[in-house]
XYZ file of C-alpha atoms in Angstrom:
451
model
C 137.437 132.852 98.830
C 135.743 129.783 99.786
C 136.860 126.217 99.646
C 134.338 123.188 99.733
C 134.420 119.550 100.564
C 131.892 116.881 100.963
C 131.897 113.112 102.013
C 129.420 110.443 102.751
C 128.643 108.555 106.069
C 127.703 105.078 106.166
C 125.456 103.036 108.607
C 122.180 101.291 109.364
C 118.711 102.657 110.254
C 118.472 100.812 113.610
C 121.493 102.583 114.801
C 119.774 105.984 113.778
C 116.730 104.979 115.727
C 118.951 104.179 118.824
C 120.500 107.502 118.573
C 117.097 109.253 118.210
C 115.946 107.466 121.338
C 118.989 108.347 123.603
C 121.363 110.550 121.752
C 123.605 111.480 124.759
C 124.291 107.732 125.433
C 124.262 106.085 122.148
C 127.588 105.018 120.595
C 127.458 103.520 117.162
C 128.013 99.703 117.183
C 129.296 100.158 113.636
C 132.297 102.467 113.688
C 131.624 103.968 110.166
C 128.521 105.358 111.787
C 130.153 107.140 114.729
C 130.999 110.258 112.519
C 127.293 110.925 112.158
C 126.774 111.152 115.831
C 129.741 113.533 115.879
C 128.195 115.503 112.977
C 124.843 115.960 114.491
C 126.178 116.988 117.858
C 129.104 119.075 116.329
C 127.162 120.936 113.471
C 124.465 122.261 116.089
C 126.730 122.678 119.118
C 125.349 125.920 120.767
C 128.957 127.187 121.741
C 130.163 127.249 118.096
C 127.017 128.519 116.510
C 126.323 131.620 118.672
C 123.545 129.723 120.901
C 122.023 128.222 117.839
C 121.412 131.491 116.056
C 123.290 130.303 112.946
C 121.355 127.033 112.357
C 119.006 126.751 109.525
C 116.948 123.558 108.445
C 115.820 123.138 104.778
C 112.976 120.927 104.062
C 112.693 119.732 107.612
C 112.488 121.117 111.217
C 115.821 121.479 112.938
C 114.393 120.123 116.292
C 113.433 116.990 114.658
C 115.582 116.862 111.560
C 116.993 113.357 112.052
C 113.557 111.884 112.826
C 112.322 113.239 109.576
C 115.238 112.036 107.594
C 114.637 108.645 109.138
C 111.090 108.700 108.127
C 112.159 109.489 104.439
C 114.414 106.468 104.486
C 111.773 104.227 105.776
C 109.032 105.441 103.305
C 111.262 104.653 100.443
C 112.914 101.326 101.957
C 116.541 102.695 101.663
C 117.941 102.280 105.177
C 121.608 101.238 104.832
C 124.917 102.076 103.073
C 125.374 105.871 102.689
C 122.718 107.266 105.109
C 123.960 111.046 105.165
C 126.285 113.446 103.656
C 128.520 115.844 105.532
C 130.528 118.737 104.058
C 131.742 122.119 104.672
C 132.205 125.647 102.964
C 135.183 127.543 104.511
C 136.110 131.270 103.916
C 139.298 133.171 104.170
C 139.815 134.622 107.704
C 138.308 138.232 108.027
C 136.477 138.223 104.654
C 132.880 137.650 105.818
C 130.656 138.323 108.794
C 128.883 135.569 110.436
C 125.582 136.780 109.088
C 126.948 136.926 105.512
C 128.863 133.407 105.885
C 125.411 131.911 106.932
C 123.515 133.560 104.346
C 125.777 132.419 101.627
C 125.730 128.910 103.178
C 122.043 128.484 103.213
C 121.966 129.750 99.482
C 124.542 127.352 98.416
C 122.664 124.412 100.252
C 119.288 125.281 98.660
C 120.842 125.697 95.100
C 122.674 122.471 95.482
C 120.251 120.152 97.328
C 117.305 122.188 98.373
C 114.936 120.716 95.690
C 115.301 117.026 96.689
C 117.038 116.750 100.311
C 116.571 117.560 103.870
C 119.513 119.599 104.978
C 120.887 121.126 108.094
C 123.102 124.232 107.574
C 125.304 125.644 110.539
C 127.817 128.390 110.640
C 130.694 128.083 113.146
C 132.386 130.886 114.696
C 134.833 129.091 116.933
C 137.862 128.864 114.625
C 140.033 131.555 113.028
C 138.084 131.304 109.783
C 134.185 131.233 109.551
C 132.801 128.063 107.953
C 129.460 126.449 107.107
C 128.600 122.830 107.847
C 126.054 120.821 105.778
C 124.544 117.648 106.769
C 121.935 116.263 104.558
C 119.826 112.944 104.054
C 121.144 110.711 101.368
C 117.666 109.783 100.292
C 115.492 112.335 98.384
C 112.106 113.137 100.222
C 110.762 113.907 96.830
C 111.431 110.894 94.689
C 113.405 108.305 96.936
C 116.379 108.797 94.889
C 119.944 108.578 96.556
C 122.359 111.381 96.091
C 125.517 110.631 93.903
C 128.229 112.721 94.491
C 130.039 112.289 90.995
C 133.008 114.426 89.688
C 130.537 116.693 87.657
C 128.530 117.118 91.105
C 131.827 117.900 92.822
C 132.578 120.649 90.108
C 129.076 122.070 90.368
C 129.557 122.332 94.136
C 132.712 124.542 93.551
C 131.326 126.414 90.762
C 128.116 127.481 92.842
C 130.324 128.386 95.697
C 132.637 130.527 93.358
C 129.527 132.055 91.757
C 128.166 133.200 95.091
C 131.534 134.555 96.378
C 131.634 136.694 93.103
C 127.963 137.837 93.779
C 128.920 139.221 97.166
C 132.217 140.586 95.848
C 134.432 138.025 97.722
C 137.731 136.659 96.373
C 137.844 133.326 94.510
C 140.756 130.753 94.309
C 142.049 131.514 90.633
C 144.386 128.348 90.327
C 142.713 125.591 92.342
C 144.543 122.486 92.891
C 143.350 119.169 94.639
C 143.528 119.600 98.323
C 145.071 116.582 100.563
C 142.533 114.309 102.426
C 141.473 115.510 105.719
C 143.628 113.012 107.578
C 146.687 114.274 105.675
C 145.593 117.763 106.355
C 145.293 117.124 110.128
C 148.618 115.345 110.271
C 150.473 118.073 108.457
C 148.970 120.688 110.749
C 150.127 118.466 113.886
C 153.652 118.321 112.186
C 153.704 114.530 111.529
C 155.708 113.119 108.642
C 153.015 112.775 105.989
C 153.968 111.927 102.423
C 154.014 115.565 101.330
C 156.162 116.714 104.410
C 158.666 113.965 103.396
C 158.557 115.061 99.907
C 159.183 118.596 100.941
C 162.126 117.731 103.139
C 163.794 115.771 100.517
C 163.281 118.198 97.771
C 164.589 120.975 99.869
C 167.761 119.040 100.419
C 168.041 118.238 96.817
C 167.752 121.859 95.986
C 170.305 123.270 98.361
C 172.978 120.267 97.894
C 172.780 120.273 94.071
C 174.275 122.894 91.595
C 172.108 121.994 88.469
C 168.752 120.324 87.840
C 170.604 117.117 86.350
C 172.382 116.736 89.853
C 169.119 117.606 91.703
C 167.346 114.725 89.869
C 170.204 112.387 90.628
C 169.958 113.247 94.295
C 166.139 112.489 94.349
C 166.606 109.219 92.520
C 169.265 108.221 94.849
C 166.692 108.675 97.735
C 164.365 106.424 95.691
C 162.213 108.897 93.994
C 160.835 108.783 90.393
C 161.237 112.249 88.761
C 159.903 114.244 85.791
C 161.727 117.537 85.347
C 160.185 117.999 81.746
C 157.851 120.831 81.157
C 156.927 123.859 83.277
C 156.027 121.801 86.171
C 158.652 119.612 87.800
C 157.144 116.430 89.371
C 158.167 113.535 91.814
C 156.670 110.450 93.339
C 157.615 107.441 95.118
C 157.159 103.987 93.452
C 154.273 103.021 95.740
C 152.236 105.827 94.520
C 150.370 106.126 91.367
C 150.505 109.811 90.674
C 153.156 112.508 90.586
C 153.242 115.569 92.796
C 154.100 118.767 91.306
C 156.897 120.554 93.166
C 155.009 123.914 92.921
C 152.210 122.105 94.773
C 154.358 121.385 97.713
C 155.727 125.014 97.720
C 154.491 127.694 95.358
C 157.908 128.965 95.009
C 159.310 125.728 93.571
C 158.850 126.621 89.901
C 161.811 125.662 87.649
C 162.851 129.321 87.265
C 162.851 129.880 91.111
C 164.498 126.597 91.860
C 167.502 127.324 89.369
C 167.833 130.780 91.142
C 168.778 129.632 94.493
C 170.111 126.119 93.675
C 173.164 124.683 95.473
C 172.910 127.016 98.364
C 174.712 124.533 100.735
C 177.022 123.216 98.030
C 179.940 125.703 98.251
C 182.432 122.794 97.741
C 180.616 120.894 95.178
C 177.254 119.049 94.873
C 176.538 116.529 97.902
C 175.232 113.088 96.748
C 172.215 111.744 98.672
C 172.846 109.392 101.622
C 170.830 106.749 102.980
C 171.530 105.787 106.742
C 170.837 102.479 108.276
C 170.659 101.399 111.892
C 173.902 100.762 113.526
C 172.591 98.789 116.570
C 170.498 96.248 114.946
C 171.164 92.711 116.417
C 173.191 90.680 113.975
C 170.675 87.661 114.116
C 167.904 90.087 112.920
C 170.115 91.490 110.200
C 171.038 88.060 108.933
C 167.379 86.695 109.136
C 165.962 89.194 106.800
C 165.917 88.239 103.170
C 164.799 90.923 100.579
C 162.228 89.941 98.217
C 161.507 86.631 100.135
C 158.022 86.365 101.818
C 158.084 85.037 105.330
C 155.416 83.942 107.790
C 157.567 84.905 110.915
C 155.857 88.291 111.357
C 157.228 89.003 114.768
C 160.773 89.061 113.628
C 159.625 91.053 110.707
C 158.098 93.601 112.947
C 161.377 93.826 115.006
C 163.533 94.185 111.912
C 161.219 97.057 110.760
C 161.172 98.823 114.120
C 164.988 98.889 114.216
C 164.856 100.474 110.496
C 162.540 103.179 111.861
C 164.503 103.744 114.918
C 161.870 102.767 117.538
C 164.229 100.030 118.607
C 166.550 100.050 120.537
C 165.223 102.702 122.803
C 166.975 105.977 123.216
C 168.867 105.526 119.878
C 169.907 108.546 117.994
C 169.445 106.997 114.708
C 166.714 108.469 112.358
C 165.716 106.961 108.845
C 166.676 108.907 105.819
C 164.929 106.876 103.312
C 161.537 108.355 102.172
C 160.155 104.875 102.163
C 160.411 104.695 105.872
C 160.043 108.370 107.069
C 156.293 108.392 106.434
C 155.671 105.685 108.864
C 157.234 107.454 111.788
C 153.807 109.037 112.386
C 152.562 105.397 113.175
C 155.190 104.765 115.928
C 152.222 104.222 118.586
C 150.561 101.822 116.372
C 153.667 99.811 115.787
C 154.482 99.799 119.487
C 150.881 98.582 120.281
C 151.104 95.873 117.727
C 154.504 94.622 119.001
C 153.213 94.558 122.492
C 150.186 92.556 121.418
C 152.266 90.015 119.653
C 154.562 89.707 122.599
C 151.531 89.316 124.981
C 149.800 86.774 123.303
C 152.835 84.705 121.960
C 152.345 85.438 118.273
C 155.386 84.609 116.180
C 153.980 83.498 112.978
C 151.161 84.177 110.690
C 149.669 80.885 111.749
C 149.768 81.987 115.347
C 148.056 85.053 114.257
C 145.222 83.291 112.527
C 144.651 80.829 115.372
C 144.465 83.910 117.779
C 141.900 85.475 115.425
C 139.675 82.336 115.323
C 139.555 82.252 119.055
C 138.612 85.948 119.223
C 135.844 85.614 116.478
C 134.325 82.551 118.471
C 134.421 84.493 121.724
C 132.900 87.571 120.087
C 129.966 85.661 118.400
C 129.138 83.873 121.652
C 129.009 87.159 123.660
C 126.926 88.897 120.824
C 124.539 85.958 121.135
C 124.470 86.439 124.764
C 123.770 90.256 124.563
C 121.030 89.583 121.971
C 119.246 87.218 124.490
C 119.660 89.720 127.386
C 118.109 92.424 125.134
C 115.061 90.140 124.618
C 114.862 89.473 128.293
C 114.838 93.350 128.924
C 111.925 93.774 126.629
C 109.868 91.291 128.697
C 111.189 91.986 132.171
C 109.477 93.951 134.979
C 111.062 97.612 135.569
C 112.942 96.280 138.772
C 114.425 93.345 136.801
C 115.348 95.567 133.845
C 117.796 97.512 136.132
C 119.861 94.250 136.825
C 119.616 92.992 133.321
C 120.831 96.317 131.775
C 123.854 96.018 134.046
C 124.529 92.755 132.935
C 124.227 93.688 129.312
C 126.561 96.522 129.956
C 129.347 94.210 131.218
C 128.780 91.922 128.224
C 129.170 94.983 125.978
C 132.423 95.947 127.609
C 133.757 92.597 127.023
C 132.682 92.833 123.236
C 134.326 96.316 123.067
C 137.663 94.799 124.365
C 137.243 91.832 122.000
C 136.731 94.044 118.890
C 139.831 96.112 119.989
C 141.870 92.949 120.002
C 140.383 91.734 116.659
C 141.242 95.100 115.077
C 144.753 94.896 116.380
C 145.174 91.275 115.027
C 143.641 92.130 111.540
C 145.838 95.302 111.591
C 149.034 93.237 112.095
C 148.425 91.155 109.074
C 147.717 94.324 106.921
C 150.783 96.036 108.290
C 153.139 93.159 107.712
C 152.343 93.114 103.999
C 152.957 96.888 103.815
C 156.291 96.561 105.724
C 157.342 93.848 103.243
C 156.716 95.915 100.337
C 158.509 98.982 101.741
C 161.600 97.018 102.705
C 161.608 95.504 99.410
C 161.650 98.889 97.743
C 164.243 100.181 100.117
C 166.787 97.259 99.299
C 165.878 97.365 95.499
C 166.955 100.914 95.522
C 169.989 100.195 97.390
C 171.020 97.519 94.931
C 170.344 99.962 92.121
C 172.606 102.505 93.659
C 175.354 99.995 94.127
C 174.934 98.842 90.431
C 175.330 102.642 89.355
C 178.350 102.954 91.516
C 179.907 99.770 89.946
C 179.233 101.117 86.263
C 180.825 104.628 87.080
C 183.813 102.946 88.674
C 184.205 100.481 85.679
C 183.889 103.593 83.312
C 186.504 105.608 85.051
C 188.914 102.611 85.133
C 188.270 101.873 81.397
C 188.853 105.510 80.443
C 192.179 105.402 82.578
C 193.357 102.644 80.446
């Protein structure tokens, strides 16, 4: 059984040239390009590949593969945007030997891209499962065309991988489903509250506290979920997401038949309704200040209000959010803390303060970038002795630019995060209002029946 995935890497040719000249010291100026440096050092690192034994180059020499890829790009004048592709083929633990894993990986690379692209194939032995990495040029050496990873191409990669597995009598996934993104997978592995972990926790609660499917749906809807319990696959989603998630994707045991079998395991005294908790220690002025569904420019107060909802503030509180709208953001506690400190340090209260701070940063960044460019021109013309001093001066300017870029990223991230916070708190309160209206209807119905 083998799983496959492929993704692109963006960048500029001049950054590639800088890497070729000094790969050990080069850091990508453009953050998007840094993964390529990581790929080139990662896929060929000797500790993972049995001292380089399981590294194969296709349509290029592995010692100068990057240089040859650059020459292909320059020849066809395609030097920006997607500059390379990186992917993997991962096997079930214990199913293949290193030699067989590498052989299959090389065959897959040749069949998929070998007629048009320059490729590096490596097999890694340093994990619990053997896996191949592919890194190949985005531009064809044959016709200069760029690789297009369409849905049909994605399916062709899976089909070719499965076909090779069958040829070598290896297992194949019979009922494949869409895998989560790499970041979600890494967060789940680390135990962080991803969307799917939040779903699992709430669905598990709904199952054990509900005596029948109708009450289970009511439990999840009270939490804020949209449910679809029709058909053979029950599904849920939160309003901010477009697509439903099947329960048997969250846990293969969660089919309608299996859920019905052990439903109500913790409901010996009757089904328990879902409960949404709120922070008890939120300052009254923050509680009164916030108005649902009303936009505000006072982002610092908005951040503080949201930090109380998440349980970040006050420190050492035992409150934890129970709403699924909030729980996923618990994995971003460090980001929230850093952004709140930034606003406090630079006296940012409103959006206007944020924009003014951003303008200052951009002006300083532009001046330092211009200064560094002039220093680079001086270095080209300077004597060897003078170059040493000029390079030290340039390194100091680069350090200032790096710090400014970090601040600018924080500034821009605060604006983006404030919009997301507003949307989530509005969803939270809208769900509470619906629940209160439902309670009123039920109360009115009982009173009317009593009369």
